[in-house]
Amino acid sequence: MFSPLIKELIESLRCLPGVGPKSAQKMALYLLEREHKGADRLAGALREALDKVGRCSGCRTLTEETECSICADPERDATRLCIVETPADVLAIESAGTFDGRYFVLLGHLSPIDGIGPEELGLDHLDNVVLHNQVEEAIIATNSTVEGEATCHYIAEQLKSKNINVSRIAHGVPMGGELEYVDGNTLALALEGRKTL
Amino acid sequence: MFSPLIKELIESLRCLPGVGPKSAQKMALYLLEREHKGADRLAGALREALDKVGRCSGCRTLTEETECSICADPERDATRLCIVETPADVLAIESAGTFDGRYFVLLGHLSPIDGIGPEELGLDHLDNVVLHNQVEEAIIATNSTVEGEATCHYIAEQLKSKNINVSRIAHGVPMGGELEYVDGNTLALALEGRKTL
């Protein structure tokens, strides 16, 4: 039905997360019918980001600069390091506004099936960072999934052997969460992690 | 938080329909973290479609060829013309599989507020098509919205003055629709358009 170039555009829009064939078709037609300017900007931004965005030399987050804004900030406490999976996790923790240390972004988690081992996560670079910044405390904030836990365990072992204080962020009932609606696994974690009052 | 190029990518992804700030951020990070190949393909497809896709010389639908596949098909009955708003509408009617005429795609509807008048919808070109193909019947299948109805009315007047059989697709209760769940406006249309048995 559609001409080859339009079909190719629809197909290639499907690489976006959460975009199925119907949405991709809608997006492609919308861009071509009514949003030439936005589409042009998108094509340019995509090309430029692909060409220039690399890793921060400090925390390995995505940035086109040598150092990201957090690593470049002399006010941040370099001896405290929070280890997260993605740049979005950095944003989430920053929004809490209580952590003044630096980050280390794995950009993924250990997943042997996908060929992601310690090297892909830059764990050798983590060793350098720890040594160079004389890190005293490492807080591991990988996701609470099977892979995230495995990654946490691996990194904890690696860092503990260097005499660093390693901790894991707490898991339990979220603020404002009603016990009735919290799932069993979370409750099990909440019970296990109980604190003496 | 994010570097300028990443911010720009997030911003420009927001031109996609249905994509808010959160999804745009998710998409941008996903592309940069894990989908370089897909992003590269998307940037290329977007650029090429923007550069080459234009209008079909017959029905004005989006295509990079001079004539779209339907207009180029000698089997289709050129004397019957179905007038729709968008290329997606052509696809929808084609999927019904019962119409063997040609289409005319307005790519929009009359909307003086947005500066869309008869000229922008190519209604002068419609006159040429009607004359050139000796169209005998025109079926107007614009959307059943205020603007769609206004557009239908305008086109109907224009075509009727040329002694063409002009009709509007039927509106009523959809197949399998339970009366209980059909909205009042649709039921009013269904009653108004009742057929003698």
Coordinates of C-alpha atoms in Angstrom, one line a residue:
Chain A
M1 CA 0.0 0.0 0.0
F2 CA 2.6 2.6 1.0
S3 CA 5.6 3.4 -1.2
P4 CA 9.0 1.9 -0.3
L5 CA 10.4 4.9 1.4
I6 CA 7.4 5.3 3.6
K7 CA 7.4 1.6 4.4
E8 CA 11.1 1.9 5.4
L9 CA 10.3 4.9 7.6
I10 CA 7.5 2.9 9.3
E11 CA 9.7 -0.1 9.8
S12 CA 12.6 1.9 11.2
L13 CA 10.4 3.8 13.7
R14 CA 9.6 0.4 15.2
C15 CA 13.1 0.4 16.8
L16 CA 11.7 2.9 19.3
P17 CA 10.7 1.3 22.6
G18 CA 6.9 0.8 22.9
V19 CA 6.2 1.5 19.3
G20 CA 4.3 -1.2 17.5
P21 CA 3.3 -1.4 13.8
K22 CA 0.1 0.8 14.3
S23 CA 1.9 3.6 16.2
A24 CA 4.8 3.5 13.8
Q25 CA 2.5 4.0 10.8
K26 CA 0.7 6.8 12.6
M27 CA 4.0 8.5 13.5
A28 CA 5.4 8.2 9.9
L29 CA 2.3 9.6 8.3
Y30 CA 2.0 12.4 10.9
L31 CA 5.6 13.4 10.3
L32 CA 5.2 13.4 6.5
E33 CA 1.8 15.0 6.5
R34 CA 2.2 17.7 9.1
E35 CA 5.5 17.8 10.9
H36 CA 8.3 18.3 8.3
K37 CA 10.1 20.8 10.5
G38 CA 10.0 18.5 13.6
A39 CA 11.0 15.5 11.5
D40 CA 13.9 17.4 10.1
R41 CA 15.0 18.4 13.5
L42 CA 14.7 14.8 14.7
A43 CA 16.8 13.5 11.9
G44 CA 19.5 16.0 12.6
A45 CA 19.5 15.5 16.4
L46 CA 19.6 11.7 15.9
R47 CA 22.5 11.9 13.5
E48 CA 24.4 14.3 15.6
A49 CA 23.9 12.4 18.9
L50 CA 24.9 9.2 17.2
D51 CA 28.0 10.8 15.8
K52 CA 29.1 12.6 18.9
V53 CA 27.7 11.1 22.1
G54 CA 30.1 8.8 23.9
R55 CA 31.0 8.0 27.4
C56 CA 32.0 10.2 30.3
S57 CA 35.7 9.6 31.1
G58 CA 34.7 9.6 34.8
C59 CA 31.4 7.8 35.3
R60 CA 30.9 6.3 31.9
T61 CA 27.5 7.9 31.5
L62 CA 26.3 9.1 28.0
T63 CA 27.6 12.5 27.1
E64 CA 29.3 14.3 24.2
E65 CA 31.7 16.0 26.5
T66 CA 34.9 14.5 28.0
E67 CA 33.4 14.7 31.5
C68 CA 29.7 14.9 32.4
S69 CA 28.4 17.8 34.5
I70 CA 28.5 15.8 37.7
C71 CA 32.0 14.4 37.3
A72 CA 33.2 17.9 36.4
D73 CA 31.6 19.4 39.5
P74 CA 34.3 20.0 42.1
E75 CA 31.6 20.3 44.8
R76 CA 30.7 16.6 44.6
D77 CA 32.3 14.3 47.1
A78 CA 34.5 12.0 45.0
T79 CA 35.0 9.5 47.8
R80 CA 31.4 8.4 47.7
L81 CA 30.3 6.5 44.6
C82 CA 26.8 5.4 43.7
I83 CA 26.7 2.6 41.1
V84 CA 23.7 2.5 38.8
E85 CA 22.6 0.8 35.6
T86 CA 21.5 3.7 33.4
P87 CA 21.7 7.5 33.0
A88 CA 18.0 7.6 33.8
D89 CA 18.8 6.1 37.2
V90 CA 21.3 8.9 37.8
L91 CA 18.4 11.4 37.1
A92 CA 16.1 9.5 39.4
I93 CA 18.6 9.6 42.3
E94 CA 19.5 13.2 41.6
S95 CA 15.8 14.1 41.8
A96 CA 15.8 12.8 45.4
G97 CA 18.4 15.5 46.1
T98 CA 20.2 13.9 49.0
F99 CA 23.2 12.3 47.4
D100 CA 26.2 14.5 46.9
G101 CA 28.8 11.9 45.8
R102 CA 29.5 10.8 42.3
Y103 CA 28.1 8.1 40.1
F104 CA 29.3 5.2 38.1
V105 CA 27.0 4.2 35.2
L106 CA 27.2 0.6 34.1
L107 CA 24.9 1.1 31.1
G108 CA 23.4 -2.3 31.6
H109 CA 23.8 -5.3 33.8
L110 CA 25.6 -8.6 33.7
S111 CA 23.8 -10.8 31.2
P112 CA 25.9 -13.6 29.8
I113 CA 23.2 -14.6 27.3
D114 CA 23.5 -11.2 25.6
G115 CA 27.3 -11.3 25.8
I116 CA 27.4 -8.6 28.5
G117 CA 30.2 -9.4 31.0
P118 CA 32.3 -7.4 33.4
E119 CA 34.3 -5.9 30.6
E120 CA 31.2 -4.5 28.8
L121 CA 30.1 -2.8 32.0
G122 CA 33.5 -1.2 32.4
L123 CA 34.3 -2.9 35.8
D124 CA 38.0 -2.5 35.1
H125 CA 37.4 1.2 34.7
L126 CA 35.5 1.1 38.0
D127 CA 38.7 -0.2 39.6
N128 CA 40.6 2.8 38.3
V129 CA 38.0 5.2 39.5
V130 CA 38.0 3.7 42.9
L131 CA 41.8 3.9 43.1
H132 CA 42.1 7.3 41.6
N133 CA 39.4 9.0 43.7
Q134 CA 40.3 7.1 46.8
V135 CA 36.6 6.1 47.1
E136 CA 35.6 5.2 50.7
E137 CA 32.0 4.2 50.2
A138 CA 30.2 2.6 47.3
I139 CA 26.4 2.4 47.2
I140 CA 25.1 -0.1 44.7
A141 CA 21.8 0.9 43.2
T142 CA 21.3 -1.5 40.4
N143 CA 17.7 -2.6 39.7
S144 CA 16.1 -5.1 42.0
T145 CA 15.8 -7.7 39.2
V146 CA 17.6 -11.0 38.9
E147 CA 20.3 -9.5 36.7
G148 CA 20.5 -6.4 38.8
E149 CA 21.1 -8.5 41.9
A150 CA 23.7 -10.6 40.3
T151 CA 25.5 -7.5 39.0
C152 CA 25.3 -6.1 42.5
H153 CA 26.8 -9.2 44.0
Y154 CA 29.6 -9.3 41.5
I155 CA 30.5 -5.7 42.0
A156 CA 30.3 -6.0 45.8
E157 CA 32.8 -8.8 45.8
Q158 CA 35.1 -6.9 43.6
L159 CA 35.0 -3.7 45.8
K160 CA 35.1 -5.4 49.2
S161 CA 38.4 -7.0 48.3
K162 CA 39.7 -3.4 48.1
N163 CA 38.6 -2.5 51.6
I164 CA 35.8 -0.2 50.6
N165 CA 32.6 0.2 52.5
V166 CA 30.0 -1.4 50.1
S167 CA 26.3 -1.0 50.7
R168 CA 23.1 -1.7 48.8
I169 CA 20.1 0.8 48.6
A170 CA 17.2 -0.4 50.8
H171 CA 14.2 -2.2 49.3
G172 CA 10.8 -2.2 50.9
V173 CA 7.4 -0.6 51.0
P174 CA 7.4 2.7 49.0
M175 CA 6.4 5.9 50.7
G176 CA 2.7 6.3 50.8
G177 CA 2.3 2.6 49.8
E178 CA -0.5 0.8 51.3
L179 CA 0.5 -2.7 52.6
E180 CA -2.6 -4.2 51.0
Y181 CA -1.4 -3.2 47.5
V182 CA 2.3 -4.0 47.8
D183 CA 3.3 -7.3 46.2
G184 CA 4.6 -10.2 48.2
N185 CA 8.2 -10.1 47.1
T186 CA 8.5 -6.5 48.2
L187 CA 6.9 -7.3 51.5
A188 CA 9.3 -10.1 52.0
L189 CA 12.2 -7.7 51.4
A190 CA 10.6 -5.2 53.7
L191 CA 10.4 -7.7 56.5
E192 CA 13.9 -9.0 56.0
G193 CA 15.3 -5.5 56.0
R194 CA 13.4 -4.4 59.2
K195 CA 15.1 -1.9 61.5
T196 CA 15.1 -2.0 65.3
L197 CA 13.3 1.0 66.7
Chain B
M1 CA 21.4 16.8 33.9
F2 CA 21.8 15.4 30.4
S3 CA 24.4 16.9 28.0
P4 CA 23.1 19.4 25.3
L5 CA 23.0 16.9 22.4
I6 CA 21.0 14.3 24.5
K7 CA 18.7 17.1 25.6
E8 CA 18.2 18.1 22.0
L9 CA 17.4 14.5 21.0
I10 CA 14.9 14.2 23.8
E11 CA 13.3 17.5 22.8
S12 CA 13.1 16.6 19.2
L13 CA 11.6 13.2 19.8
R14 CA 8.6 15.0 21.4
C15 CA 7.4 16.0 17.9
L16 CA 6.2 12.4 17.5
P17 CA 2.5 12.0 18.2
G18 CA 1.7 10.6 21.7
V19 CA 5.3 11.0 22.9
G20 CA 5.6 13.1 26.2
P21 CA 8.7 14.1 28.1
K22 CA 9.1 10.8 29.9
S23 CA 8.7 8.6 26.8
A24 CA 11.0 10.9 24.8
Q25 CA 13.7 10.5 27.5
K26 CA 13.2 6.8 27.5
M27 CA 13.5 6.6 23.7
A28 CA 16.6 8.8 23.5
L29 CA 18.5 6.8 26.2
Y30 CA 17.3 3.5 24.7
L31 CA 18.6 4.5 21.3
L32 CA 21.9 5.7 22.6
E33 CA 22.5 2.9 25.0
R34 CA 21.3 -0.1 23.0
E35 CA 20.0 0.7 19.6
H36 CA 22.7 2.5 17.6
K37 CA 21.9 0.4 14.5
G38 CA 18.2 1.1 14.7
A39 CA 18.8 4.8 15.4
D40 CA 21.1 5.1 12.4
R41 CA 18.6 3.4 10.2
L42 CA 15.8 5.7 11.5
A43 CA 17.9 8.9 11.0
G44 CA 18.6 7.7 7.4
A45 CA 15.0 6.7 6.7
L46 CA 13.7 10.0 8.1
R47 CA 16.1 12.1 6.0
E48 CA 15.4 10.2 2.8
A49 CA 11.7 10.3 3.2
L50 CA 11.8 14.0 4.0
D51 CA 13.9 14.6 0.9
K52 CA 12.0 12.4 -1.6
V53 CA 8.4 11.8 -0.5
G54 CA 6.0 14.1 -2.2
R55 CA 2.5 13.8 -3.6
C56 CA 1.0 11.3 -6.1
S57 CA 0.2 13.2 -9.3
G58 CA -3.1 11.4 -9.4
C59 CA -4.6 11.2 -5.9
R60 CA -2.2 13.4 -4.0
T61 CA -1.4 10.7 -1.5
L62 CA 2.1 10.6 0.0
T63 CA 4.6 8.7 -2.2
E64 CA 8.1 9.2 -3.6
E65 CA 6.9 8.0 -7.0
T66 CA 5.1 10.1 -9.6
E67 CA 2.0 7.9 -9.3
C68 CA 1.0 5.8 -6.3
S69 CA 0.4 2.1 -6.8
I70 CA -3.4 2.5 -6.9
C71 CA -3.4 5.3 -9.4
A72 CA -0.9 3.3 -11.5
D73 CA -3.1 0.2 -11.5
P74 CA -5.0 0.0 -14.8
E75 CA -7.5 -2.5 -13.2
R76 CA -9.0 0.2 -10.9
D77 CA -12.1 1.9 -12.1
A78 CA -11.1 5.5 -12.7
T79 CA -14.7 6.7 -13.0
R80 CA -15.4 6.0 -9.3
L81 CA -13.6 8.2 -6.8
C82 CA -13.4 7.9 -3.0
I83 CA -12.4 11.1 -1.2
V84 CA -10.6 10.6 2.1
E85 CA -8.6 12.8 4.5
T86 CA -5.4 10.8 4.9
P87 CA -3.3 7.9 3.5
A88 CA -4.2 5.9 6.5
D89 CA -7.9 6.2 5.5
V90 CA -7.0 4.7 2.1
L91 CA -5.4 1.8 3.9
A92 CA -8.5 1.3 6.0
I93 CA -10.9 1.3 3.1
E94 CA -8.6 -1.0 1.1
S95 CA -8.6 -3.4 4.0
A96 CA -12.4 -3.7 3.5
G97 CA -11.6 -5.0 0.1
T98 CA -14.8 -4.0 -1.7
F99 CA -13.9 -0.7 -3.4
D100 CA -12.3 -1.0 -6.8
G101 CA -12.2 2.7 -7.8
R102 CA -9.5 5.3 -7.2
Y103 CA -8.9 7.7 -4.3
F104 CA -8.4 11.3 -3.8
V105 CA -6.5 12.1 -0.6
L106 CA -7.0 15.6 0.9
L107 CA -4.3 15.3 3.5
G108 CA -6.3 17.2 6.0
H109 CA -9.7 18.9 6.2
L110 CA -10.9 22.5 5.9
S111 CA -9.8 24.4 8.9
P112 CA -9.7 28.1 8.5
I113 CA -8.1 28.6 11.9
D114 CA -5.0 26.6 10.8
G115 CA -5.0 28.3 7.4
I116 CA -6.2 25.2 5.6
G117 CA -8.6 26.2 2.8
P118 CA -9.7 24.5 -0.5
E119 CA -6.3 25.3 -2.1
E120 CA -4.3 23.4 0.6
L121 CA -6.6 20.4 0.1
G122 CA -5.9 20.5 -3.6
L123 CA -9.6 20.9 -4.5
D124 CA -8.6 22.6 -7.8
H125 CA -6.6 19.4 -8.6
L126 CA -9.8 17.4 -7.7
D127 CA -11.6 19.3 -10.5
N128 CA -8.9 18.3 -12.9
V129 CA -9.0 14.6 -11.8
V130 CA -12.8 14.6 -12.1
L131 CA -12.6 16.1 -15.6
H132 CA -9.7 14.0 -16.8
N133 CA -11.0 10.6 -15.6
Q134 CA -14.6 11.3 -16.4
V135 CA -15.5 10.5 -12.9
E136 CA -19.2 9.4 -12.6
E137 CA -19.5 8.7 -8.9
A138 CA -17.7 10.3 -5.9
I139 CA -17.9 8.8 -2.5
I140 CA -16.9 11.2 0.3
A141 CA -15.4 9.4 3.2
T142 CA -14.0 12.3 5.3
N143 CA -14.1 11.7 9.1
S144 CA -17.3 12.2 10.9
T145 CA -16.1 15.2 12.9
V146 CA -17.2 18.8 12.6
E147 CA -14.3 19.7 10.2
G148 CA -14.8 16.4 8.3
E149 CA -18.5 17.2 7.8
A150 CA -17.8 20.8 6.7
T151 CA -15.2 19.5 4.2
C152 CA -17.7 16.9 2.9
H153 CA -20.3 19.6 2.4
Y154 CA -18.0 21.9 0.6
I155 CA -16.7 19.2 -1.8
A156 CA -20.2 17.8 -2.4
E157 CA -21.4 21.3 -3.5
Q158 CA -18.3 21.6 -5.8
L159 CA -18.9 18.2 -7.4
K160 CA -22.6 18.3 -7.7
S161 CA -22.4 21.4 -9.9
K162 CA -20.5 19.2 -12.3
N163 CA -23.3 16.6 -12.6
I164 CA -21.5 13.9 -10.7
N165 CA -23.2 11.4 -8.4
V166 CA -22.0 12.4 -5.0
S167 CA -22.6 10.2 -1.9
R168 CA -21.4 10.0 1.7
I169 CA -20.4 6.8 3.4
A170 CA -23.0 5.5 5.9
H171 CA -22.7 6.3 9.6
G172 CA -24.4 4.1 12.2
V173 CA -23.9 1.3 14.6
P174 CA -20.7 -0.6 13.9
M175 CA -20.8 -4.3 13.1
G176 CA -21.0 -6.4 16.3
G177 CA -21.7 -3.2 18.2
E178 CA -24.2 -3.5 21.1
L179 CA -26.7 -0.8 21.1
E180 CA -26.2 -0.4 24.9
Y181 CA -22.6 0.7 24.4
V182 CA -23.0 2.9 21.3
D183 CA -23.0 6.6 22.0
G184 CA -26.0 8.8 21.5
N185 CA -24.7 10.7 18.5
T186 CA -24.0 7.6 16.6
L187 CA -27.4 6.2 17.4
A188 CA -29.0 9.5 16.2
L189 CA -27.2 9.0 12.9
A190 CA -28.2 5.4 12.7
L191 CA -31.8 6.3 13.2
E192 CA -31.7 9.1 10.7
G193 CA -30.1 6.8 8.1
R194 CA -32.5 3.9 8.6
K195 CA -33.3 1.8 5.5
T196 CA -36.7 0.5 4.6
L197 CA -36.7 -3.3 4.7

